[in-house]
Amino acid sequence: MVVIAAVGDLHIRAGTGPRLRPVFEGAAAAADVLLLAGDLTNDGEITQADAVCEVFGSLDLPIVAVLGNHDYDAGEQGRITGMLTGVGITVLEGSAVTIRASGTTIGIAGAKGFAGGFTGRSAEIFGEDEMKAFARHGQQTARTLAQAVNSLDTELTIALTHYAPVPGTLAGESLELFPFLGSHHLAAAIDSSTSRVTLAVHGHAHYGCELGTTPGGTPVRNVARPVISVPYALYRLPADSGADVVRLG
Protein backbone atom coordinates (compact mmCIF):
# COMPACT_ATOMS: atom_id res chain seq x y z
CA MET A 1 0.00 0.00 0.00
CA VAL A 2 1.34 3.41 -0.99
CA VAL A 3 0.20 6.47 0.98
CA ILE A 4 0.93 10.02 -0.05
CA ALA A 5 0.61 13.17 2.02
CA ALA A 6 -0.28 16.32 0.09
CA VAL A 7 -0.94 19.99 0.77
CA GLY A 8 -0.70 23.28 -1.07
CA ASP A 9 -1.15 26.98 -0.35
CA LEU A 10 0.58 27.07 3.01
CA HIS A 11 1.63 30.71 2.42
CA ILE A 12 4.40 30.42 4.99
CA ARG A 13 5.67 33.67 6.50
CA ALA A 14 9.07 34.50 7.96
CA GLY A 15 9.64 33.24 11.48
CA THR A 16 6.98 30.53 11.48
CA GLY A 17 9.30 27.60 10.72
CA PRO A 18 9.84 26.39 14.30
CA ARG A 19 6.11 26.40 14.98
CA LEU A 20 5.18 24.51 11.80
CA ARG A 21 8.01 21.98 11.78
CA PRO A 22 6.46 19.61 14.38
CA VAL A 23 3.20 19.57 12.42
CA PHE A 24 4.90 17.99 9.43
CA GLU A 25 7.27 15.67 11.27
CA GLY A 26 4.34 13.29 11.64
CA ALA A 27 4.08 12.97 7.85
CA ALA A 28 7.14 10.73 7.79
CA ALA A 29 5.37 8.14 9.93
CA ALA A 30 2.09 8.40 8.03
CA ALA A 31 3.10 8.55 4.35
CA ASP A 32 5.61 7.33 1.78
CA VAL A 33 6.01 10.74 0.11
CA LEU A 34 4.93 14.32 0.76
CA LEU A 35 3.67 16.45 -2.14
CA LEU A 36 3.65 20.27 -1.93
CA ALA A 37 1.31 21.87 -4.47
CA GLY A 38 2.73 25.39 -4.62
CA ASP A 39 2.30 28.73 -2.85
CA LEU A 40 4.71 27.59 -0.19
CA THR A 41 5.59 31.21 0.59
CA ASN A 42 3.21 34.10 1.08
CA ASP A 43 4.91 36.61 -1.23
CA GLY A 44 7.95 34.85 -2.65
CA GLU A 45 10.34 36.60 -0.26
CA ILE A 46 13.64 34.93 0.63
CA THR A 47 12.96 35.18 4.38
CA GLN A 48 9.75 33.23 3.78
CA ALA A 49 11.65 30.64 1.74
CA ASP A 50 14.03 30.29 4.69
CA ALA A 51 11.03 29.40 6.84
CA VAL A 52 9.86 26.83 4.27
CA CYS A 53 13.30 25.22 4.45
CA GLU A 54 13.06 25.14 8.24
CA VAL A 55 9.72 23.36 8.04
CA PHE A 56 10.53 20.75 5.41
CA GLY A 57 14.31 20.42 5.25
CA SER A 58 15.63 16.93 5.99
CA LEU A 59 12.28 15.44 6.95
CA ASP A 60 12.53 11.65 6.94
CA LEU A 61 10.58 11.04 3.71
CA PRO A 62 10.83 12.13 0.06
CA ILE A 63 9.33 15.59 -0.55
CA VAL A 64 8.33 16.70 -4.04
CA ALA A 65 7.10 20.23 -4.77
CA VAL A 66 6.03 22.64 -7.45
CA LEU A 67 6.04 26.39 -6.96
CA GLY A 68 2.92 28.54 -7.11
CA ASN A 69 2.12 32.03 -8.32
CA HIS A 70 2.87 33.52 -4.87
CA ASP A 71 6.33 31.95 -4.97
CA TYR A 72 6.98 33.89 -8.19
CA ASP A 73 5.73 37.24 -6.89
CA ALA A 74 9.10 38.71 -5.85
CA GLY A 75 10.96 37.36 -8.89
CA GLU A 76 13.04 35.03 -6.70
CA GLN A 77 11.64 31.72 -7.97
CA GLY A 78 15.03 30.51 -9.19
CA ARG A 79 16.69 31.25 -5.88
CA ILE A 80 13.80 29.69 -3.96
CA THR A 81 14.08 26.54 -6.07
CA GLY A 82 17.78 26.34 -5.25
CA MET A 83 17.13 26.81 -1.54
CA LEU A 84 14.52 24.05 -1.45
CA THR A 85 16.70 21.71 -3.48
CA GLY A 86 19.55 22.41 -1.09
CA VAL A 87 17.59 21.01 1.87
CA GLY A 88 16.52 17.86 0.04
CA ILE A 89 13.22 18.88 -1.59
CA THR A 90 12.73 17.90 -5.23
CA VAL A 91 11.22 20.86 -7.11
CA LEU A 92 9.61 20.02 -10.44
CA GLU A 93 8.88 22.34 -13.36
CA GLY A 94 8.09 20.45 -16.52
CA SER A 95 10.08 17.55 -15.10
CA ALA A 96 9.59 14.25 -13.32
CA VAL A 97 11.07 12.11 -10.58
CA THR A 98 10.73 8.42 -9.72
CA ILE A 99 10.53 7.27 -6.11
CA ARG A 100 10.48 3.71 -4.83
CA ALA A 101 8.36 3.12 -1.74
CA SER A 102 6.57 0.10 -0.26
CA GLY A 103 7.99 -2.01 -3.07
CA THR A 104 6.36 0.18 -5.73
CA THR A 105 7.72 2.71 -8.22
CA ILE A 106 5.94 6.07 -8.02
CA GLY A 107 6.47 8.53 -10.83
CA ILE A 108 5.68 12.18 -10.13
CA ALA A 109 5.43 14.64 -13.01
CA GLY A 110 5.16 18.27 -12.01
CA ALA A 111 4.71 21.81 -13.29
CA LYS A 112 3.26 24.98 -11.83
CA GLY A 113 0.86 25.22 -14.74
CA PHE A 114 -0.96 28.40 -15.58
CA ALA A 115 -4.35 29.98 -16.17
CA GLY A 116 -6.44 30.16 -19.32
CA GLY A 117 -9.83 28.66 -18.55
CA PHE A 118 -11.68 25.55 -19.58
CA THR A 119 -13.21 24.03 -22.68
CA GLY A 120 -15.61 26.40 -24.38
CA ARG A 121 -14.59 29.33 -22.18
CA SER A 122 -10.85 29.56 -22.54
CA ALA A 123 -8.23 31.99 -23.78
CA GLU A 124 -7.06 31.44 -27.35
CA ILE A 125 -3.95 32.58 -29.20
CA PHE A 126 -5.79 35.36 -31.00
CA GLY A 127 -6.10 39.14 -30.93
CA GLU A 128 -3.75 41.44 -29.10
CA ASP A 129 -0.17 40.41 -28.47
CA GLU A 130 -0.85 40.48 -24.72
CA MET A 131 -3.72 38.00 -25.06
CA LYS A 132 -1.69 35.79 -27.37
CA ALA A 133 1.16 35.73 -24.85
CA PHE A 134 -1.23 34.83 -22.03
CA ALA A 135 -2.83 31.97 -23.96
CA ARG A 136 0.48 30.77 -25.40
CA HIS A 137 2.09 30.56 -21.96
CA GLY A 138 -0.78 28.43 -20.66
CA GLN A 139 -0.46 26.02 -23.54
CA GLN A 140 3.33 25.85 -23.27
CA THR A 141 3.28 25.00 -19.56
CA ALA A 142 0.78 22.23 -20.28
CA ARG A 143 3.06 20.83 -22.97
CA THR A 144 5.93 20.62 -20.51
CA LEU A 145 3.66 18.72 -18.11
CA ALA A 146 2.67 16.32 -20.89
CA GLN A 147 6.33 15.67 -21.69
CA ALA A 148 7.06 15.01 -18.02
CA VAL A 149 4.10 12.65 -17.63
CA ASN A 150 5.03 10.71 -20.76
CA SER A 151 8.66 10.38 -19.66
CA LEU A 152 7.60 8.09 -16.81
CA ASP A 153 7.38 4.32 -16.83
CA THR A 154 6.28 3.52 -13.29
CA GLU A 155 3.68 1.43 -11.52
CA LEU A 156 1.94 4.52 -10.14
CA THR A 157 1.97 7.98 -11.69
CA ILE A 158 1.03 11.30 -10.08
CA ALA A 159 0.64 14.66 -11.80
CA LEU A 160 1.45 17.57 -9.48
CA THR A 161 0.49 21.15 -10.39
CA HIS A 162 -0.43 24.39 -8.66
CA TYR A 163 -3.11 25.52 -11.10
CA ALA A 164 -6.22 23.38 -11.50
CA PRO A 165 -6.58 21.03 -14.47
CA VAL A 166 -10.38 20.77 -14.21
CA PRO A 167 -13.27 23.08 -13.25
CA GLY A 168 -14.78 20.44 -10.98
CA THR A 169 -12.46 21.24 -8.09
CA LEU A 170 -13.22 24.96 -8.44
CA ALA A 171 -16.84 24.65 -7.30
CA GLY A 172 -17.29 27.31 -4.63
CA GLU A 173 -15.04 29.85 -6.33
CA SER A 174 -16.55 32.80 -8.20
CA LEU A 175 -17.23 31.84 -11.80
CA GLU A 176 -15.45 35.01 -12.92
CA LEU A 177 -12.22 33.62 -11.44
CA PHE A 178 -12.28 30.23 -13.17
CA PRO A 179 -10.15 31.39 -16.15
CA PHE A 180 -7.43 32.49 -13.71
CA LEU A 181 -7.46 29.37 -11.55
CA GLY A 182 -6.56 26.73 -14.11
CA SER A 183 -6.63 25.42 -17.64
CA HIS A 184 -8.15 22.53 -19.55
CA HIS A 185 -4.80 22.15 -21.30
CA LEU A 186 -3.41 20.71 -18.04
CA ALA A 187 -6.10 18.02 -18.02
CA ALA A 188 -5.28 17.21 -21.64
CA ALA A 189 -1.63 16.84 -20.67
CA ILE A 190 -2.55 14.46 -17.83
CA ASP A 191 -4.83 12.42 -20.06
CA SER A 192 -2.16 12.24 -22.78
CA SER A 193 -0.19 9.64 -20.83
CA THR A 194 0.15 6.31 -22.57
CA SER A 195 -0.26 4.66 -19.16
CA ARG A 196 -3.06 6.09 -17.04
CA VAL A 197 -2.15 8.68 -14.41
CA THR A 198 -3.15 7.40 -10.98
CA LEU A 199 -3.87 10.78 -9.40
CA ALA A 200 -3.63 14.50 -10.19
CA VAL A 201 -2.97 16.88 -7.29
CA HIS A 202 -3.22 20.68 -7.33
CA GLY A 203 -3.79 23.69 -5.10
CA HIS A 204 -4.50 27.41 -5.79
CA ALA A 205 -8.30 27.29 -5.38
CA HIS A 206 -8.81 28.20 -1.72
CA TYR A 207 -12.61 28.27 -1.99
CA GLY A 208 -12.95 25.27 -4.27
CA CYS A 209 -13.71 21.65 -3.40
CA GLU A 210 -11.51 18.61 -3.04
CA LEU A 211 -12.77 16.10 -5.60
CA GLY A 212 -12.70 16.19 -9.37
CA THR A 213 -11.99 14.06 -12.43
CA THR A 214 -10.34 14.77 -15.78
CA PRO A 215 -12.27 14.04 -18.99
CA GLY A 216 -10.12 10.93 -19.33
CA GLY A 217 -11.10 9.65 -15.88
CA THR A 218 -8.06 10.58 -13.79
CA PRO A 219 -8.99 11.39 -10.16
CA VAL A 220 -8.13 14.99 -9.24
CA ARG A 221 -7.65 16.28 -5.70
CA ASN A 222 -7.48 19.96 -4.71
CA VAL A 223 -5.22 19.97 -1.66
CA ALA A 224 -5.19 23.71 -0.98
CA ARG A 225 -4.84 24.03 2.79
CA PRO A 226 -8.17 25.87 3.25
CA VAL A 227 -9.95 23.09 1.33
CA ILE A 228 -8.55 20.01 3.07
CA SER A 229 -8.84 21.65 6.54
CA VAL A 230 -5.92 19.66 7.98
CA PRO A 231 -2.14 20.20 7.83
CA TYR A 232 -1.93 17.64 5.01
CA ALA A 233 -4.29 15.15 3.38
CA LEU A 234 -3.39 11.46 3.27
CA TYR A 235 -4.37 9.38 0.24
CA ARG A 236 -3.99 5.64 -0.29
CA LEU A 237 -3.18 4.97 -3.92
CA PRO A 238 -4.78 1.99 -5.63
CA ALA A 239 -2.69 -1.05 -6.48
CA ASP A 240 -4.46 -1.28 -9.86
CA SER A 241 -6.18 1.17 -12.20
CA GLY A 242 -9.64 -0.14 -11.39
CA ALA A 243 -9.58 0.83 -7.71
CA ASP A 244 -10.26 4.18 -6.07
CA VAL A 245 -7.97 6.72 -4.47
CA VAL A 246 -8.98 6.66 -0.77
CA ARG A 247 -8.53 9.58 1.60
CA LEU A 248 -7.25 8.40 4.97
CA GLY A 249 -7.02 11.69 6.81
C-alpha atoms as a printed R data frame, in Angstrom:
    type eleno elety resid chain resno       x      y       z
1   ATOM     1    CA   MET     A     1   0.000  0.000   0.000
2   ATOM     2    CA   VAL     A     2   1.337  3.409  -0.994
3   ATOM     3    CA   VAL     A     3   0.201  6.466   0.981
4   ATOM     4    CA   ILE     A     4   0.934 10.021  -0.049
5   ATOM     5    CA   ALA     A     5   0.605 13.175   2.016
6   ATOM     6    CA   ALA     A     6  -0.277 16.317   0.094
7   ATOM     7    CA   VAL     A     7  -0.938 19.994   0.770
8   ATOM     8    CA   GLY     A     8  -0.698 23.284  -1.073
9   ATOM     9    CA   ASP     A     9  -1.150 26.975  -0.354
10  ATOM    10    CA   LEU     A    10   0.578 27.073   3.013
11  ATOM    11    CA   HIS     A    11   1.627 30.712   2.417
12  ATOM    12    CA   ILE     A    12   4.399 30.422   4.989
13  ATOM    13    CA   ARG     A    13   5.670 33.667   6.497
14  ATOM    14    CA   ALA     A    14   9.066 34.498   7.958
15  ATOM    15    CA   GLY     A    15   9.640 33.242  11.481
16  ATOM    16    CA   THR     A    16   6.978 30.532  11.476
17  ATOM    17    CA   GLY     A    17   9.300 27.601  10.720
18  ATOM    18    CA   PRO     A    18   9.844 26.388  14.299
19  ATOM    19    CA   ARG     A    19   6.106 26.405  14.979
20  ATOM    20    CA   LEU     A    20   5.179 24.510  11.802
21  ATOM    21    CA   ARG     A    21   8.010 21.977  11.776
22  ATOM    22    CA   PRO     A    22   6.455 19.610  14.381
23  ATOM    23    CA   VAL     A    23   3.198 19.572  12.420
24  ATOM    24    CA   PHE     A    24   4.898 17.985   9.433
25  ATOM    25    CA   GLU     A    25   7.271 15.668  11.269
26  ATOM    26    CA   GLY     A    26   4.338 13.287  11.636
27  ATOM    27    CA   ALA     A    27   4.078 12.966   7.847
28  ATOM    28    CA   ALA     A    28   7.144 10.726   7.793
29  ATOM    29    CA   ALA     A    29   5.373  8.141   9.929
30  ATOM    30    CA   ALA     A    30   2.090  8.400   8.031
31  ATOM    31    CA   ALA     A    31   3.104  8.554   4.352
32  ATOM    32    CA   ASP     A    32   5.615  7.327   1.777
33  ATOM    33    CA   VAL     A    33   6.010 10.735   0.107
34  ATOM    34    CA   LEU     A    34   4.931 14.322   0.761
35  ATOM    35    CA   LEU     A    35   3.674 16.454  -2.138
36  ATOM    36    CA   LEU     A    36   3.654 20.273  -1.928
37  ATOM    37    CA   ALA     A    37   1.314 21.868  -4.472
38  ATOM    38    CA   GLY     A    38   2.731 25.395  -4.618
39  ATOM    39    CA   ASP     A    39   2.300 28.731  -2.850
40  ATOM    40    CA   LEU     A    40   4.712 27.588  -0.188
41  ATOM    41    CA   THR     A    41   5.588 31.210   0.588
42  ATOM    42    CA   ASN     A    42   3.214 34.104   1.076
43  ATOM    43    CA   ASP     A    43   4.910 36.609  -1.232
44  ATOM    44    CA   GLY     A    44   7.948 34.846  -2.654
45  ATOM    45    CA   GLU     A    45  10.335 36.596  -0.263
46  ATOM    46    CA   ILE     A    46  13.639 34.928   0.629
47  ATOM    47    CA   THR     A    47  12.962 35.179   4.382
48  ATOM    48    CA   GLN     A    48   9.752 33.234   3.775
49  ATOM    49    CA   ALA     A    49  11.652 30.641   1.743
50  ATOM    50    CA   ASP     A    50  14.034 30.288   4.692
51  ATOM    51    CA   ALA     A    51  11.027 29.404   6.843
52  ATOM    52    CA   VAL     A    52   9.860 26.829   4.266
53  ATOM    53    CA   CYS     A    53  13.301 25.224   4.450
54  ATOM    54    CA   GLU     A    54  13.061 25.145   8.240
55  ATOM    55    CA   VAL     A    55   9.719 23.359   8.039
56  ATOM    56    CA   PHE     A    56  10.533 20.750   5.409
57  ATOM    57    CA   GLY     A    57  14.310 20.420   5.249
58  ATOM    58    CA   SER     A    58  15.627 16.930   5.992
59  ATOM    59    CA   LEU     A    59  12.277 15.435   6.950
60  ATOM    60    CA   ASP     A    60  12.526 11.647   6.938
61  ATOM    61    CA   LEU     A    61  10.577 11.041   3.708
62  ATOM    62    CA   PRO     A    62  10.827 12.130   0.065
63  ATOM    63    CA   ILE     A    63   9.329 15.586  -0.552
64  ATOM    64    CA   VAL     A    64   8.332 16.700  -4.045
65  ATOM    65    CA   ALA     A    65   7.105 20.231  -4.768
66  ATOM    66    CA   VAL     A    66   6.030 22.642  -7.449
67  ATOM    67    CA   LEU     A    67   6.044 26.394  -6.960
68  ATOM    68    CA   GLY     A    68   2.917 28.535  -7.114
69  ATOM    69    CA   ASN     A    69   2.124 32.034  -8.316
70  ATOM    70    CA   HIS     A    70   2.865 33.516  -4.874
71  ATOM    71    CA   ASP     A    71   6.326 31.955  -4.968
72  ATOM    72    CA   TYR     A    72   6.977 33.892  -8.190
73  ATOM    73    CA   ASP     A    73   5.730 37.243  -6.890
74  ATOM    74    CA   ALA     A    74   9.101 38.709  -5.850
75  ATOM    75    CA   GLY     A    75  10.958 37.357  -8.894
76  ATOM    76    CA   GLU     A    76  13.043 35.029  -6.703
77  ATOM    77    CA   GLN     A    77  11.637 31.715  -7.974
78  ATOM    78    CA   GLY     A    78  15.033 30.513  -9.187
79  ATOM    79    CA   ARG     A    79  16.687 31.247  -5.880
80  ATOM    80    CA   ILE     A    80  13.801 29.687  -3.960
81  ATOM    81    CA   THR     A    81  14.078 26.544  -6.073
82  ATOM    82    CA   GLY     A    82  17.780 26.342  -5.255
83  ATOM    83    CA   MET     A    83  17.130 26.810  -1.543
84  ATOM    84    CA   LEU     A    84  14.522 24.055  -1.447
85  ATOM    85    CA   THR     A    85  16.704 21.713  -3.480
86  ATOM    86    CA   GLY     A    86  19.547 22.407  -1.087
87  ATOM    87    CA   VAL     A    87  17.593 21.008   1.870
88  ATOM    88    CA   GLY     A    88  16.521 17.862   0.038
89  ATOM    89    CA   ILE     A    89  13.217 18.878  -1.586
90  ATOM    90    CA   THR     A    90  12.730 17.903  -5.233
91  ATOM    91    CA   VAL     A    91  11.216 20.859  -7.112
92  ATOM    92    CA   LEU     A    92   9.607 20.021 -10.445
93  ATOM    93    CA   GLU     A    93   8.877 22.338 -13.361
94  ATOM    94    CA   GLY     A    94   8.092 20.447 -16.521
95  ATOM    95    CA   SER     A    95  10.079 17.549 -15.099
96  ATOM    96    CA   ALA     A    96   9.588 14.249 -13.324
97  ATOM    97    CA   VAL     A    97  11.068 12.108 -10.584
98  ATOM    98    CA   THR     A    98  10.733  8.416  -9.720
99  ATOM    99    CA   ILE     A    99  10.531  7.274  -6.106
100 ATOM   100    CA   ARG     A   100  10.483  3.707  -4.828
101 ATOM   101    CA   ALA     A   101   8.357  3.115  -1.742
102 ATOM   102    CA   SER     A   102   6.572  0.105  -0.265
103 ATOM   103    CA   GLY     A   103   7.993 -2.009  -3.067
104 ATOM   104    CA   THR     A   104   6.362  0.184  -5.726
105 ATOM   105    CA   THR     A   105   7.724  2.711  -8.217
106 ATOM   106    CA   ILE     A   106   5.942  6.067  -8.016
107 ATOM   107    CA   GLY     A   107   6.467  8.535 -10.833
108 ATOM   108    CA   ILE     A   108   5.678 12.185 -10.128
109 ATOM   109    CA   ALA     A   109   5.425 14.643 -13.005
110 ATOM   110    CA   GLY     A   110   5.161 18.268 -12.013
111 ATOM   111    CA   ALA     A   111   4.708 21.808 -13.287
112 ATOM   112    CA   LYS     A   112   3.261 24.980 -11.835
113 ATOM   113    CA   GLY     A   113   0.864 25.222 -14.735
114 ATOM   114    CA   PHE     A   114  -0.961 28.403 -15.582
115 ATOM   115    CA   ALA     A   115  -4.354 29.980 -16.170
116 ATOM   116    CA   GLY     A   116  -6.443 30.161 -19.322
117 ATOM   117    CA   GLY     A   117  -9.830 28.665 -18.553
118 ATOM   118    CA   PHE     A   118 -11.680 25.552 -19.579
119 ATOM   119    CA   THR     A   119 -13.210 24.025 -22.683
120 ATOM   120    CA   GLY     A   120 -15.608 26.405 -24.378
121 ATOM   121    CA   ARG     A   121 -14.591 29.328 -22.177
122 ATOM   122    CA   SER     A   122 -10.846 29.562 -22.536
123 ATOM   123    CA   ALA     A   123  -8.225 31.987 -23.776
124 ATOM   124    CA   GLU     A   124  -7.060 31.442 -27.346
125 ATOM   125    CA   ILE     A   125  -3.950 32.577 -29.204
126 ATOM   126    CA   PHE     A   126  -5.792 35.358 -30.996
127 ATOM   127    CA   GLY     A   127  -6.100 39.135 -30.935
128 ATOM   128    CA   GLU     A   128  -3.749 41.444 -29.102
129 ATOM   129    CA   ASP     A   129  -0.171 40.413 -28.474
130 ATOM   130    CA   GLU     A   130  -0.846 40.485 -24.716
131 ATOM   131    CA   MET     A   131  -3.721 37.995 -25.061
132 ATOM   132    CA   LYS     A   132  -1.689 35.794 -27.372
133 ATOM   133    CA   ALA     A   133   1.165 35.729 -24.852
134 ATOM   134    CA   PHE     A   134  -1.227 34.832 -22.028
135 ATOM   135    CA   ALA     A   135  -2.826 31.969 -23.959
136 ATOM   136    CA   ARG     A   136   0.477 30.766 -25.403
137 ATOM   137    CA   HIS     A   137   2.094 30.555 -21.960
138 ATOM   138    CA   GLY     A   138  -0.775 28.429 -20.656
139 ATOM   139    CA   GLN     A   139  -0.457 26.020 -23.545
140 ATOM   140    CA   GLN     A   140   3.327 25.850 -23.267
141 ATOM   141    CA   THR     A   141   3.279 25.000 -19.557
142 ATOM   142    CA   ALA     A   142   0.779 22.232 -20.283
143 ATOM   143    CA   ARG     A   143   3.063 20.833 -22.973
144 ATOM   144    CA   THR     A   144   5.929 20.624 -20.506
145 ATOM   145    CA   LEU     A   145   3.663 18.723 -18.107
146 ATOM   146    CA   ALA     A   146   2.672 16.324 -20.892
147 ATOM   147    CA   GLN     A   147   6.334 15.672 -21.689
148 ATOM   148    CA   ALA     A   148   7.061 15.012 -18.019
149 ATOM   149    CA   VAL     A   149   4.099 12.650 -17.634
150 ATOM   150    CA   ASN     A   150   5.030 10.714 -20.759
151 ATOM   151    CA   SER     A   151   8.655 10.377 -19.662
152 ATOM   152    CA   LEU     A   152   7.596  8.091 -16.807
153 ATOM   153    CA   ASP     A   153   7.377  4.317 -16.834
154 ATOM   154    CA   THR     A   154   6.283  3.519 -13.286
155 ATOM   155    CA   GLU     A   155   3.684  1.426 -11.521
156 ATOM   156    CA   LEU     A   156   1.940  4.517 -10.138
157 ATOM   157    CA   THR     A   157   1.969  7.977 -11.693
158 ATOM   158    CA   ILE     A   158   1.030 11.302 -10.080
159 ATOM   159    CA   ALA     A   159   0.638 14.660 -11.803
160 ATOM   160    CA   LEU     A   160   1.447 17.572  -9.479
161 ATOM   161    CA   THR     A   161   0.489 21.154 -10.389
162 ATOM   162    CA   HIS     A   162  -0.430 24.394  -8.657
163 ATOM   163    CA   TYR     A   163  -3.109 25.521 -11.097
164 ATOM   164    CA   ALA     A   164  -6.221 23.379 -11.497
165 ATOM   165    CA   PRO     A   165  -6.581 21.028 -14.470
166 ATOM   166    CA   VAL     A   166 -10.382 20.774 -14.208
167 ATOM   167    CA   PRO     A   167 -13.265 23.078 -13.250
168 ATOM   168    CA   GLY     A   168 -14.784 20.436 -10.984
169 ATOM   169    CA   THR     A   169 -12.457 21.239  -8.089
170 ATOM   170    CA   LEU     A   170 -13.220 24.964  -8.442
171 ATOM   171    CA   ALA     A   171 -16.843 24.654  -7.295
172 ATOM   172    CA   GLY     A   172 -17.292 27.306  -4.630
173 ATOM   173    CA   GLU     A   173 -15.037 29.851  -6.327
174 ATOM   174    CA   SER     A   174 -16.553 32.800  -8.198
175 ATOM   175    CA   LEU     A   175 -17.225 31.840 -11.801
176 ATOM   176    CA   GLU     A   176 -15.448 35.015 -12.919
177 ATOM   177    CA   LEU     A   177 -12.215 33.624 -11.442
178 ATOM   178    CA   PHE     A   178 -12.284 30.235 -13.171
179 ATOM   179    CA   PRO     A   179 -10.152 31.392 -16.151
180 ATOM   180    CA   PHE     A   180  -7.430 32.491 -13.715
181 ATOM   181    CA   LEU     A   181  -7.465 29.372 -11.553
182 ATOM   182    CA   GLY     A   182  -6.561 26.731 -14.107
183 ATOM   183    CA   SER     A   183  -6.634 25.422 -17.636
184 ATOM   184    CA   HIS     A   184  -8.152 22.534 -19.552
185 ATOM   185    CA   HIS     A   185  -4.796 22.149 -21.297
186 ATOM   186    CA   LEU     A   186  -3.410 20.709 -18.042
187 ATOM   187    CA   ALA     A   187  -6.097 18.020 -18.019
188 ATOM   188    CA   ALA     A   188  -5.281 17.209 -21.645
189 ATOM   189    CA   ALA     A   189  -1.631 16.843 -20.666
190 ATOM   190    CA   ILE     A   190  -2.551 14.464 -17.835
191 ATOM   191    CA   ASP     A   191  -4.831 12.422 -20.057
192 ATOM   192    CA   SER     A   192  -2.156 12.238 -22.776
193 ATOM   193    CA   SER     A   193  -0.186  9.641 -20.827
194 ATOM   194    CA   THR     A   194   0.150  6.315 -22.571
195 ATOM   195    CA   SER     A   195  -0.260  4.664 -19.157
196 ATOM   196    CA   ARG     A   196  -3.065  6.087 -17.037
197 ATOM   197    CA   VAL     A   197  -2.151  8.675 -14.411
198 ATOM   198    CA   THR     A   198  -3.152  7.399 -10.976
199 ATOM   199    CA   LEU     A   199  -3.871 10.782  -9.402
200 ATOM   200    CA   ALA     A   200  -3.626 14.497 -10.194
201 ATOM   201    CA   VAL     A   201  -2.966 16.878  -7.294
202 ATOM   202    CA   HIS     A   202  -3.224 20.678  -7.334
203 ATOM   203    CA   GLY     A   203  -3.790 23.692  -5.095
204 ATOM   204    CA   HIS     A   204  -4.499 27.407  -5.793
205 ATOM   205    CA   ALA     A   205  -8.304 27.286  -5.378
206 ATOM   206    CA   HIS     A   206  -8.812 28.200  -1.716
207 ATOM   207    CA   TYR     A   207 -12.610 28.267  -1.989
208 ATOM   208    CA   GLY     A   208 -12.952 25.267  -4.266
209 ATOM   209    CA   CYS     A   209 -13.708 21.654  -3.404
210 ATOM   210    CA   GLU     A   210 -11.512 18.605  -3.041
211 ATOM   211    CA   LEU     A   211 -12.769 16.103  -5.602
212 ATOM   212    CA   GLY     A   212 -12.701 16.191  -9.372
213 ATOM   213    CA   THR     A   213 -11.986 14.060 -12.433
214 ATOM   214    CA   THR     A   214 -10.342 14.773 -15.780
215 ATOM   215    CA   PRO     A   215 -12.271 14.042 -18.992
216 ATOM   216    CA   GLY     A   216 -10.117 10.928 -19.330
217 ATOM   217    CA   GLY     A   217 -11.099  9.649 -15.883
218 ATOM   218    CA   THR     A   218  -8.065 10.580 -13.793
219 ATOM   219    CA   PRO     A   219  -8.992 11.386 -10.162
220 ATOM   220    CA   VAL     A   220  -8.130 14.988  -9.244
221 ATOM   221    CA   ARG     A   221  -7.648 16.285  -5.703
222 ATOM   222    CA   ASN     A   222  -7.482 19.960  -4.712
223 ATOM   223    CA   VAL     A   223  -5.220 19.965  -1.659
224 ATOM   224    CA   ALA     A   224  -5.190 23.710  -0.982
225 ATOM   225    CA   ARG     A   225  -4.840 24.030   2.788
226 ATOM   226    CA   PRO     A   226  -8.171 25.865   3.246
227 ATOM   227    CA   VAL     A   227  -9.945 23.092   1.330
228 ATOM   228    CA   ILE     A   228  -8.549 20.010   3.066
229 ATOM   229    CA   SER     A   229  -8.836 21.650   6.537
230 ATOM   230    CA   VAL     A   230  -5.923 19.656   7.980
231 ATOM   231    CA   PRO     A   231  -2.140 20.205   7.829
232 ATOM   232    CA   TYR     A   232  -1.933 17.639   5.009
233 ATOM   233    CA   ALA     A   233  -4.292 15.152   3.380
234 ATOM   234    CA   LEU     A   234  -3.394 11.464   3.267
235 ATOM   235    CA   TYR     A   235  -4.370  9.375   0.244
236 ATOM   236    CA   ARG     A   236  -3.992  5.645  -0.292
237 ATOM   237    CA   LEU     A   237  -3.181  4.968  -3.924
238 ATOM   238    CA   PRO     A   238  -4.776  1.985  -5.635
239 ATOM   239    CA   ALA     A   239  -2.692 -1.050  -6.478
240 ATOM   240    CA   ASP     A   240  -4.463 -1.282  -9.856
241 ATOM   241    CA   SER     A   241  -6.183  1.167 -12.199
242 ATOM   242    CA   GLY     A   242  -9.645 -0.137 -11.393
243 ATOM   243    CA   ALA     A   243  -9.581  0.826  -7.713
244 ATOM   244    CA   ASP     A   244 -10.260  4.181  -6.066
245 ATOM   245    CA   VAL     A   245  -7.973  6.723  -4.467
246 ATOM   246    CA   VAL     A   246  -8.977  6.664  -0.772
247 ATOM   247    CA   ARG     A   247  -8.530  9.583   1.599
248 ATOM   248    CA   LEU     A   248  -7.252  8.401   4.974
249 ATOM   249    CA   GLY     A   249  -7.018 11.694   6.813
